[in-house]
mmCIF file of C-alpha atoms in Angstrom:
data_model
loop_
_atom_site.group_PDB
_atom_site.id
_atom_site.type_symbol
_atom_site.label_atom_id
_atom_site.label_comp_id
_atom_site.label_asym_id
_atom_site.label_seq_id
_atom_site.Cartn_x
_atom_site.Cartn_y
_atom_site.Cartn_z
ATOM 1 C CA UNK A 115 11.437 145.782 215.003
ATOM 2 C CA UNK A 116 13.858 145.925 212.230
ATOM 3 C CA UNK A 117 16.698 143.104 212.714
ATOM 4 C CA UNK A 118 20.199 144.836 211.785
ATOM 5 C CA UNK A 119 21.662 143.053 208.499
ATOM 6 C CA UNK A 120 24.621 141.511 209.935
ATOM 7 C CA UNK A 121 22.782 140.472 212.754
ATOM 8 C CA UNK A 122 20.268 138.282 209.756
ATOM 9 C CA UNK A 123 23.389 137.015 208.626
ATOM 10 C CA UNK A 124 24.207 135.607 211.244
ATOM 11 C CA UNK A 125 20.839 133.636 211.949
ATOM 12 C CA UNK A 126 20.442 132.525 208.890
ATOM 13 C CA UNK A 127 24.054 130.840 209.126
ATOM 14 C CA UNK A 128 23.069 129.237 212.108
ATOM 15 C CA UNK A 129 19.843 128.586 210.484
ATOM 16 C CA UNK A 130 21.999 126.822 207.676
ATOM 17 C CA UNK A 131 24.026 124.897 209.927
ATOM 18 C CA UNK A 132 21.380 123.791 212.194
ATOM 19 C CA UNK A 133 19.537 122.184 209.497
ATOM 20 C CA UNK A 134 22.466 120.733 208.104
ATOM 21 C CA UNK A 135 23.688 118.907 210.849
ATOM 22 C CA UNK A 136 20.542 117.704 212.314
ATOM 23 C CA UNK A 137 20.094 116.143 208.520
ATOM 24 C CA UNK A 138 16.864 117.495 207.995
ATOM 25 C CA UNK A 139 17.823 118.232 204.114
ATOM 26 C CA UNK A 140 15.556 116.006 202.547
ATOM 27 C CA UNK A 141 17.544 113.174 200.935
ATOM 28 C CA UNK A 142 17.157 109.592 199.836
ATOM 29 C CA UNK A 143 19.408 106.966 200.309
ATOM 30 C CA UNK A 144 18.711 104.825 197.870
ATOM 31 C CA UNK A 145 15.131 105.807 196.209
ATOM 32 C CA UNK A 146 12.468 102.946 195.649
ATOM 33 C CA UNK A 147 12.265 101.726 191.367
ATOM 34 C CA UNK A 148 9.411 103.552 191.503
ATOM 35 C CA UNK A 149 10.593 107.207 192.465
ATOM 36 C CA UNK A 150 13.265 107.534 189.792
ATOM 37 C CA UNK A 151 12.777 108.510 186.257
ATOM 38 C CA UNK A 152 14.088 105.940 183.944
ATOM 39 C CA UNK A 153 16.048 108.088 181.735
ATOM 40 C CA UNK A 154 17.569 109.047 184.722
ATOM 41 C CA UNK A 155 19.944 106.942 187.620
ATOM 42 C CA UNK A 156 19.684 104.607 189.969
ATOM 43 C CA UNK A 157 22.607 103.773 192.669
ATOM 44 C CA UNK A 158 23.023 100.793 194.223
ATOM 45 C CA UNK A 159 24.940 100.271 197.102
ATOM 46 C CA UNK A 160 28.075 97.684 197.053
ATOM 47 C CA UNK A 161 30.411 97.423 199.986
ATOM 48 C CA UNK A 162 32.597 98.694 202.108
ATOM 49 C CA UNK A 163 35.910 98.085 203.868
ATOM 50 C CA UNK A 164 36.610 98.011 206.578
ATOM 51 C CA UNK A 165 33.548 95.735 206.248
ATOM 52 C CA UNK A 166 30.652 96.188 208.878
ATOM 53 C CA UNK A 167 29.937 92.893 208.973
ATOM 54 C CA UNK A 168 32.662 91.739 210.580
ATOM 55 C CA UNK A 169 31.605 91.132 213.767
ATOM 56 C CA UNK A 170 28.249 89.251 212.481
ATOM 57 C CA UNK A 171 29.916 85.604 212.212
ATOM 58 C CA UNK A 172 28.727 86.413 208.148
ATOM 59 C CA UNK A 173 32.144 87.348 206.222
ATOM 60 C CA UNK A 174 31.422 89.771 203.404
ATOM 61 C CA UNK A 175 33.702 90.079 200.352
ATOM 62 C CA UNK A 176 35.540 92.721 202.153
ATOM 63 C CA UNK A 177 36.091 91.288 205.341
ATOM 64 C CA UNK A 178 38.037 88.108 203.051
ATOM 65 C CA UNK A 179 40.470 91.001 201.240
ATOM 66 C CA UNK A 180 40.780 92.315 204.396
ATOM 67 C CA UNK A 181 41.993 89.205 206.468
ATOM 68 C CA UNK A 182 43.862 88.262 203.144
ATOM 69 C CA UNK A 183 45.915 91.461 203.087
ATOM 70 C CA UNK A 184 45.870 92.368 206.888
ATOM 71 C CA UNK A 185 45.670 88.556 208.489
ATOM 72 C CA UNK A 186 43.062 88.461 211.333
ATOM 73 C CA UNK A 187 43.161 91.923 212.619
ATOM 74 C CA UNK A 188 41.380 94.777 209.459
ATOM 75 C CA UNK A 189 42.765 97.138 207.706
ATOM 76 C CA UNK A 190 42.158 100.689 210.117
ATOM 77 C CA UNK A 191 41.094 103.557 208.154
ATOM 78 C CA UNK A 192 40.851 106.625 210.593
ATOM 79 C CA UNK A 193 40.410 109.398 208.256
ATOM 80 C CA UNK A 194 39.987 108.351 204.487
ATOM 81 C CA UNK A 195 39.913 111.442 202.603
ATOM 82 C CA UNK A 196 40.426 110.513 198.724
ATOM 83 C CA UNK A 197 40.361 107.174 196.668
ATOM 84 C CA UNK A 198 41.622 106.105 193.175
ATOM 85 C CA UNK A 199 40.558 102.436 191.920
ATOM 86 C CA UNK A 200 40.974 100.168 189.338
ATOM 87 C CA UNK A 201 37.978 98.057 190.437
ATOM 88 C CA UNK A 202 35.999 97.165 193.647
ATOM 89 C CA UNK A 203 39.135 94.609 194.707
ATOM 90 C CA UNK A 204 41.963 97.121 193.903
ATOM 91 C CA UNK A 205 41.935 100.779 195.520
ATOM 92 C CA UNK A 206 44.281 103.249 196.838
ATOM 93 C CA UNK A 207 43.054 105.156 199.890
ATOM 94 C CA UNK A 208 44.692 108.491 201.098
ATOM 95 C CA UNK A 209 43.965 108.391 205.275
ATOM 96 C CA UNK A 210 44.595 112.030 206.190
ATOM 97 C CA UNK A 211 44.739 111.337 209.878
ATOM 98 C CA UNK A 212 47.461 108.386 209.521
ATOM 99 C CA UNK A 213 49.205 110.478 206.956
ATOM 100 C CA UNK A 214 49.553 106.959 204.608
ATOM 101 C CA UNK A 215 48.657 105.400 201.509
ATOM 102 C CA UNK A 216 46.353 102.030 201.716
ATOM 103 C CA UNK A 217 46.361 99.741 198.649
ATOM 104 C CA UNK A 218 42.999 97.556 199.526
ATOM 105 C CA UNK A 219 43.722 94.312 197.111
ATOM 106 C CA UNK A 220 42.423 90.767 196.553
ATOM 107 C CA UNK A 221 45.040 88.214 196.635
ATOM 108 C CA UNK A 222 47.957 89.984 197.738
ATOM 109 C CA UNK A 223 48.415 94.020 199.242
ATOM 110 C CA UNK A 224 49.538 96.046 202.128
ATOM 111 C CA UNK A 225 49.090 99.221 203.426
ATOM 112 C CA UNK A 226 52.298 101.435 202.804
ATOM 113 C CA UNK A 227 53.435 104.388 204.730
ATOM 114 C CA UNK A 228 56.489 105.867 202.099
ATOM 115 C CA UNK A 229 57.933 108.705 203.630
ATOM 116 C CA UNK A 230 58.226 112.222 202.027
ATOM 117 C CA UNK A 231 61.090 114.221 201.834
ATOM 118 C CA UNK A 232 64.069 114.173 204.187
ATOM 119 C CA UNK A 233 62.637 111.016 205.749
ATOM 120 C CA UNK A 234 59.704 113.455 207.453
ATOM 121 C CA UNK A 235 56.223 111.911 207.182
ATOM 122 C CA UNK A 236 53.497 113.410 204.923
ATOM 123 C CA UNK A 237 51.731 115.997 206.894
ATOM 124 C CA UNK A 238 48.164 116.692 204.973
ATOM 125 C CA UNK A 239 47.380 114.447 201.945
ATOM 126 C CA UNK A 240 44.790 115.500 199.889
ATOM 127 C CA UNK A 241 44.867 114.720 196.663
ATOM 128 C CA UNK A 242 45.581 111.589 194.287
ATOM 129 C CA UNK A 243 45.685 110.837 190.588
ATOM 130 C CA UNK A 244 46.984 108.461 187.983
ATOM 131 C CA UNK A 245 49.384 108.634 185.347
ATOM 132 C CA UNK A 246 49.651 106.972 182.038
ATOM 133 C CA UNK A 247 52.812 104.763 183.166
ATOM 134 C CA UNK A 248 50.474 103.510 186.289
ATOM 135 C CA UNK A 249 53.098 106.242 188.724
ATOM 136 C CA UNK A 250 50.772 108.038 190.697
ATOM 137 C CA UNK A 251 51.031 112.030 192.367
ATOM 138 C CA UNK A 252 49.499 113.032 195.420
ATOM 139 C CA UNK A 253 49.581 116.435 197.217
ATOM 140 C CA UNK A 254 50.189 117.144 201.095
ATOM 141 C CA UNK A 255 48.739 120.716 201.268
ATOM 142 C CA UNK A 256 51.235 121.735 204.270
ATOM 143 C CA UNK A 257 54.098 120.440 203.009
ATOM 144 C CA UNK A 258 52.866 122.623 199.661
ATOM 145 C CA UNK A 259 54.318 119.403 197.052
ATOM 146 C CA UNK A 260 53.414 116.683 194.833
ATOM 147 C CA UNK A 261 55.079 113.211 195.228
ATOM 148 C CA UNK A 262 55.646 111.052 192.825
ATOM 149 C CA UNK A 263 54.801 107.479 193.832
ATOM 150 C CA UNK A 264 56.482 104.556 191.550
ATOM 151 C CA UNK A 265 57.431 101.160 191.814
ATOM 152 C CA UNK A 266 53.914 100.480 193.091
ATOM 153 C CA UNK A 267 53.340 103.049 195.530
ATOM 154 C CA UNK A 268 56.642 101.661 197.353
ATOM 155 C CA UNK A 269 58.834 104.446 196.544
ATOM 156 C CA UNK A 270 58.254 108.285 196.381
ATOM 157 C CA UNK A 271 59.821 111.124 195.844
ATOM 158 C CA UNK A 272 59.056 114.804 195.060
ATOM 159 C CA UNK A 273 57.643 115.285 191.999
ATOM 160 C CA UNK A 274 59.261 118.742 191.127
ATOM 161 C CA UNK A 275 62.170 120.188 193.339
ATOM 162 C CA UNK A 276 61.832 123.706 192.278
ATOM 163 C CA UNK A 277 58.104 123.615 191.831
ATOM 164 C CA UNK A 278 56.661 126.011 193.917
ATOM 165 C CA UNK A 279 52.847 125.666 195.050
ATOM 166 C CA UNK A 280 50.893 127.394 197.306
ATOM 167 C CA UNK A 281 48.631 124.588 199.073
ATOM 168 C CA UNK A 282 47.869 122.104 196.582
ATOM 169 C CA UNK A 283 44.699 120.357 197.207
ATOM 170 C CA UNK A 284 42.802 118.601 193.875
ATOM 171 C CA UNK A 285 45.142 117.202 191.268
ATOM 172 C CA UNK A 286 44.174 114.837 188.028
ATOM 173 C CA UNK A 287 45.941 114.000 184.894
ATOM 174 C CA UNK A 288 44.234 115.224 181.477
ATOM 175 C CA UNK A 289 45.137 112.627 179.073
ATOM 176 C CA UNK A 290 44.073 114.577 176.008
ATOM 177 C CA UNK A 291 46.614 116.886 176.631
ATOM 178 C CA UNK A 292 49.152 115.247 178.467
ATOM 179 C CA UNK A 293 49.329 117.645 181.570
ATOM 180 C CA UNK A 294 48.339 117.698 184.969
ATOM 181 C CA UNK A 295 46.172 119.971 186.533
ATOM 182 C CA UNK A 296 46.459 120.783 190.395
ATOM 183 C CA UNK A 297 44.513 122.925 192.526
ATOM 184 C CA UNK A 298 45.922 125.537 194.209
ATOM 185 C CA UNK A 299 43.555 126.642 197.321
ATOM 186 C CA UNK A 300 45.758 129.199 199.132
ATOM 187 C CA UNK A 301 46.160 131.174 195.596
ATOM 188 C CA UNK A 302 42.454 130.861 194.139
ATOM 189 C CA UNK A 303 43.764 129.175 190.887
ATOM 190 C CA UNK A 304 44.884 125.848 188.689
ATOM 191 C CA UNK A 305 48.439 125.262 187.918
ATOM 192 C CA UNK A 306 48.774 123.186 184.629
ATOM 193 C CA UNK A 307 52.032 121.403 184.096
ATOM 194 C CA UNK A 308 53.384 119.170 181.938
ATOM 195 C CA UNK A 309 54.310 115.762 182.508
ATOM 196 C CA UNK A 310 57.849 116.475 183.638
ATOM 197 C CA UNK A 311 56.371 118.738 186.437
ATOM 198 C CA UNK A 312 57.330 122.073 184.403
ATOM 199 C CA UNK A 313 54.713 124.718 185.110
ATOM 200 C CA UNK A 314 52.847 125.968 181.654
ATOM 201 C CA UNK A 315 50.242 128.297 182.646
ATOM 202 C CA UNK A 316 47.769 129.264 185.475
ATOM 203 C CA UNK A 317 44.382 129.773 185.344
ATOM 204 C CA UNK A 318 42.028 131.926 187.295
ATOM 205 C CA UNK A 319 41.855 134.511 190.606
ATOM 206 C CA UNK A 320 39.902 135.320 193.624
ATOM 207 C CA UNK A 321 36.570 136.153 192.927
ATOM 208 C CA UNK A 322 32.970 135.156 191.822
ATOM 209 C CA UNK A 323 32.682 135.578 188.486
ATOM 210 C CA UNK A 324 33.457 132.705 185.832
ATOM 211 C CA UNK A 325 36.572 131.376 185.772
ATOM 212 C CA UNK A 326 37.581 133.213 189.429
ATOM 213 C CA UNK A 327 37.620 130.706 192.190
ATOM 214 C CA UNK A 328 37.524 131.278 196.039
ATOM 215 C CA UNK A 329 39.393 128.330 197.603
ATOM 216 C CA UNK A 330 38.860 125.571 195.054
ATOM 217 C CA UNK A 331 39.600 122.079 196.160
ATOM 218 C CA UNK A 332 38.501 119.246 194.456
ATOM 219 C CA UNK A 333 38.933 118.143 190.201
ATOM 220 C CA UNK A 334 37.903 115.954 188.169
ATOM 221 C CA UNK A 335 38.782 115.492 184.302
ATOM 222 C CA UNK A 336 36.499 113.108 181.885
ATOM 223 C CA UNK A 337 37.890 110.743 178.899
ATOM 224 C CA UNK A 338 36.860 113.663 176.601
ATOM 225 C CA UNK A 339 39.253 116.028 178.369
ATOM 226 C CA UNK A 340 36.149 118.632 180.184
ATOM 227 C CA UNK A 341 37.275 119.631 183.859
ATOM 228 C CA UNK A 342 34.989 119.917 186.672
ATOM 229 C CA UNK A 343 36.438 122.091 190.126
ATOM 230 C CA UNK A 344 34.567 122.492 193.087
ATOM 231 C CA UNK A 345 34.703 125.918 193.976
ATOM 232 C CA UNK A 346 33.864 125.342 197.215
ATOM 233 C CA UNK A 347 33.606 128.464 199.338
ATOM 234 C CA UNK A 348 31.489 130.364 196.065
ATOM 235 C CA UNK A 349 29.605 127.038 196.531
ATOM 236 C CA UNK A 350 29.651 126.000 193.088
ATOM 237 C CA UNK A 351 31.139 123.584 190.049
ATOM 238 C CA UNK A 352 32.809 125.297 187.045
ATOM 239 C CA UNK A 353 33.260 123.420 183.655
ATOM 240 C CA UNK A 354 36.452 123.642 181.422
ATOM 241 C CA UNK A 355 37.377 122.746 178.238
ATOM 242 C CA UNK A 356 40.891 120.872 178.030
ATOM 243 C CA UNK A 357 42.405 124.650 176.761
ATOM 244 C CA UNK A 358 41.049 125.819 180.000
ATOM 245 C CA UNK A 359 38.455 127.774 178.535
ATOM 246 C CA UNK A 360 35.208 128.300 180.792
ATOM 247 C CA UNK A 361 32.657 126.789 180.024
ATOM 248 C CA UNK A 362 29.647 126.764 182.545
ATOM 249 C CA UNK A 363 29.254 126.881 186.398
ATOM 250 C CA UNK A 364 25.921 125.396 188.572
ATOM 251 C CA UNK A 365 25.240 126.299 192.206
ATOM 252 C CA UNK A 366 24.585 127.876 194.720
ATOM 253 C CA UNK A 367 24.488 128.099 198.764
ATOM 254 C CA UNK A 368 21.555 126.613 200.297
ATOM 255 C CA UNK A 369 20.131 124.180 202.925
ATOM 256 C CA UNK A 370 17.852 122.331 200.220
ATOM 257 C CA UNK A 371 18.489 119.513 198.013
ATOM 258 C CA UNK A 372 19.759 120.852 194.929
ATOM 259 C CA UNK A 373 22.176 123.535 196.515
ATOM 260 C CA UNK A 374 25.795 123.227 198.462
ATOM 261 C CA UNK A 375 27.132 123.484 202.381
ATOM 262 C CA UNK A 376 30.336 122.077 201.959
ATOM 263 C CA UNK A 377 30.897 120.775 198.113
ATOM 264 C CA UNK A 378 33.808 118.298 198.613
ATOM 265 C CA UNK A 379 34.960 115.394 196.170
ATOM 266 C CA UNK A 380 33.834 115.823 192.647
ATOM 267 C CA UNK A 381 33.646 112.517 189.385
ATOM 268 C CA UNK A 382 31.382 112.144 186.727
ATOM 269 C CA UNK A 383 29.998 108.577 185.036
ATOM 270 C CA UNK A 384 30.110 107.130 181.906
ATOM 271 C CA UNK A 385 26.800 108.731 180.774
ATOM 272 C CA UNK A 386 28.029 112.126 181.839
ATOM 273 C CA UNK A 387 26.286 112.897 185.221
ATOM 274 C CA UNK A 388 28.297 114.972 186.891
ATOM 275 C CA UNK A 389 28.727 113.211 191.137
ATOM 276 C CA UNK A 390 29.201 116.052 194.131
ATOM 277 C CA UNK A 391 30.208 114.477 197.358
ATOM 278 C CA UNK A 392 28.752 117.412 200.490
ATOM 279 C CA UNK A 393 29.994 116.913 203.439
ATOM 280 C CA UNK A 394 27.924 118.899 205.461
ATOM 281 C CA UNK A 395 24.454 117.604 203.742
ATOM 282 C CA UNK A 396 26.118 114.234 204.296
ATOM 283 C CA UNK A 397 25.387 113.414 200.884
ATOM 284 C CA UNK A 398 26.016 112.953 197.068
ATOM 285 C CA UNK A 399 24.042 114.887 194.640
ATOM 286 C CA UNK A 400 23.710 114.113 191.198
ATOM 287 C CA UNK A 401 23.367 116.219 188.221
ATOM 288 C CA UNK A 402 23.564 116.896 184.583
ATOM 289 C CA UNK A 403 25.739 118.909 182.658
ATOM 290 C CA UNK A 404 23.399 122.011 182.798
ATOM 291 C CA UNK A 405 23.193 121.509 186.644
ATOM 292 C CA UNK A 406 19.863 120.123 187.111
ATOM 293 C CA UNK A 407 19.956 117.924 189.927
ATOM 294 C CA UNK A 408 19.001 114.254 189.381
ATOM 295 C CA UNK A 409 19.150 112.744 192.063
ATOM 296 C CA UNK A 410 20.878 111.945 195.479
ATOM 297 C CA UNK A 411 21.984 109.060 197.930
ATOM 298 C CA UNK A 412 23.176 109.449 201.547
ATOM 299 C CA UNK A 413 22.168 110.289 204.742
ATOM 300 C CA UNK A 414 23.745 110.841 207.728
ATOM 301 C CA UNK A 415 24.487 107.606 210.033
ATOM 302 C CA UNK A 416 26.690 105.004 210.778
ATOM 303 C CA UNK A 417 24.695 102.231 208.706
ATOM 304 C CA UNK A 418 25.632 101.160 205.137
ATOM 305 C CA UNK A 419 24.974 103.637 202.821
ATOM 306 C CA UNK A 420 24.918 106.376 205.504
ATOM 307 C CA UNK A 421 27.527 109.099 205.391
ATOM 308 C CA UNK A 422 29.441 111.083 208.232
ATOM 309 C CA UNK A 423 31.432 114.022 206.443
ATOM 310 C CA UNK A 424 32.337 112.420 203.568
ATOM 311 C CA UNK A 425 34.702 113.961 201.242
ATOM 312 C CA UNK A 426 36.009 112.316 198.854
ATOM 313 C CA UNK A 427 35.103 110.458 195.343
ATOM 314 C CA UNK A 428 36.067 108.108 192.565
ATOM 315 C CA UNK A 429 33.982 106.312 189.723
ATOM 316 C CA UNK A 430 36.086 103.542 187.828
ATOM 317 C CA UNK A 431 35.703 102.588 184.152
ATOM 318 C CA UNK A 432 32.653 100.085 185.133
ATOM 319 C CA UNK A 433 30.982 102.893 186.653
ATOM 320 C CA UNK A 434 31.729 101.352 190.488
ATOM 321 C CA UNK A 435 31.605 104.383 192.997
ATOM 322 C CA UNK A 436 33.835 104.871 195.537
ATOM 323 C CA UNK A 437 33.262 107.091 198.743
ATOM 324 C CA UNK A 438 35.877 108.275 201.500
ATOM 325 C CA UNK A 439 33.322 108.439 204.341
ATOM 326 C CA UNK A 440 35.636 110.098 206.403
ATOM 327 C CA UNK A 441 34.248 110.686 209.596
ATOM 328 C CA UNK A 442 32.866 106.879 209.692
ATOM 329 C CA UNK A 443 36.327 105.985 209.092
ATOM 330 C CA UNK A 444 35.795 103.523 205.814
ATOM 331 C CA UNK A 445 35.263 103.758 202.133
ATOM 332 C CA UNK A 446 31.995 102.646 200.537
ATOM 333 C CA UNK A 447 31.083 101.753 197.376
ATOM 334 C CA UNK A 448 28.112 101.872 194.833
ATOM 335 C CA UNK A 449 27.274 101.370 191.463
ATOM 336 C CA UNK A 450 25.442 103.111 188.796
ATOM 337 C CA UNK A 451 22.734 100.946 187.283
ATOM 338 C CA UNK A 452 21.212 102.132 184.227
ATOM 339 C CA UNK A 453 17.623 101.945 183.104
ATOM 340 C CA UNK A 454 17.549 101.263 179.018
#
């Protein structure tokens, strides 16, 4: 009997979904020496705060920031969805769920909850970057702004009044060119402005084809100015020069290693390898510039270095990787150790 189209569709969704969820995508969390090629990565897995080993009478680096900056009772993280850090002892953590900005530091820190606009809290964070002057921007995709955070994260305002943005998501400063770059989801496109806020240009429409997007949401520009979006419902990364010419795209939709579910948070190391955080796979895939995977670390769990949704990503200058693993309510990190 001949199964109707939409009807194959629809199983092989489930199909999809099915094998997603039940993490049968074959992954590794952290391969063995001998399974990686040396030319290639290796990941090593850090920390992570709120610290799980705080109820094992053995205190962890984390758990001492933690009772440093929070006294006895930890720092609660319910849903972390974006980081930016200076090192493993200094991070800013967006927690969608509390609608407020962590700063996790040694020796001093708190966790700040600024208000937006009119004294109304933030309503769906999203979003964080850095600028040159250390100010930083995030974007609350229902409240459709960018604040400006300054005086340490203590004060914020809006960014631009009369900017107008339809759902910003992704957002990161280009320092070649002095702009910043912020997603757009709701309108398929990136809105480049300058540093005062003033819009310059937009790139990009609905569609498939290169340079078209279809609800991007995450960005990441490099030190030599190339920007990487997660195009995540054509299930794919695009490439950019810092012009915003296209350059290349890798991916596809699939329930192998190697292919996307639900592409998420998106950074890329000092050597180049380009980091996709999946939040259905429950996993990060590595790969190179032509988008050849090379490699991947996460499973799904509750143990360290397990993942639960995770969806965000940032790798510092010392190639230290940090993950918002959202649904297990903590950020953990890693680092890249190279084989020369």
């Amino acid at each position: 009997m001949k199964i109707p189209v939409n009807i194959r569709f629809a199983l092989s969704f489930i199909f999809l979904m099915a094998s997603a969820l039940s993490g049968s995508m074959a992954q590794d969390t952290i391969l063995p020496d001998s399974a990686i090629k040396a030319d290639v990565v290796h990941i090593r897995w850090v920390g992570e705060f709120p610290s799980e080993q705080k109820n094992s009478g053995k205190k962890g680096l984390f758990d001492r920031i933690g009772e440093f900056v929070f006294g006895k009772k930890p720092a609660v993280l319910i849903k972390p969805v974006a980081v930016l850090a200076q090192s493993p002892e200094l991070f800013w953590v967006l927690d969608q769920k509390n609608n407020s900005i962590a700063l996790i530091e040694h020796q001093k820190g708190a966790t700040l909850n600024p208000k937006s606009k009119d004294d109304q809290s933030f309503n769906s964070l999203v979003g964080i970057c850095e600028l040159p002057n250390k100010n930083m921007l995030i974007t609350d995709s229902r409240l459709n702004e960018i604040f400006l955070l300054t005086n340490g994260g203590k004060k914020v305002t809006v960014f631009k009044e009369s900017l107008k943005l339809q759902q910003p998501t992704g957002i990161a400063y280009s320092g070649s060119k002095d702009e910043i770059w912020v997603l757009e989801t709701k309108a398929h496109r990136i809105a480049i402005l300058n540093s005062n806020g003033a819009l310059l240009r937009t790139i990009g429409s609905r569609g498939n084809g290169p340079g078209e997007f279809n609800f991007p949401t995450h960005i990441w520009i490099d030190h030599q100015g190339f920007v990487y979006i997660v195009d995540s419902m054509n299930f794919r990364v695009q490439i950019f020069n810092n012009d915003g010419e296209w350059v290349s795209m890798f991916g596809q939709v699939g329930d192998a290693t190697g292919y996307f579910a639900r592409p998420k948070g998106i950074a890329v190391d000092s050597k180049g390898n380009i980091y996709v955080v999946d939040a259905l796979f429950h996993t990060v895939q590595i790969f190179n510039r032509e988008g050849q995977l090379l490699y991947n670390f996460g499973n799904q769990g509750h143990k360290s270095g397990d993942f639960w949704m995770p969806l965000g990503i940032y790798i510092d200058n010392d190639d230290y990787i940090f993950i918002a693993d959202s649904y297990n309510s903590r950020v953990q990190i890693f680092q890249l150790i190279n084989h020369e």
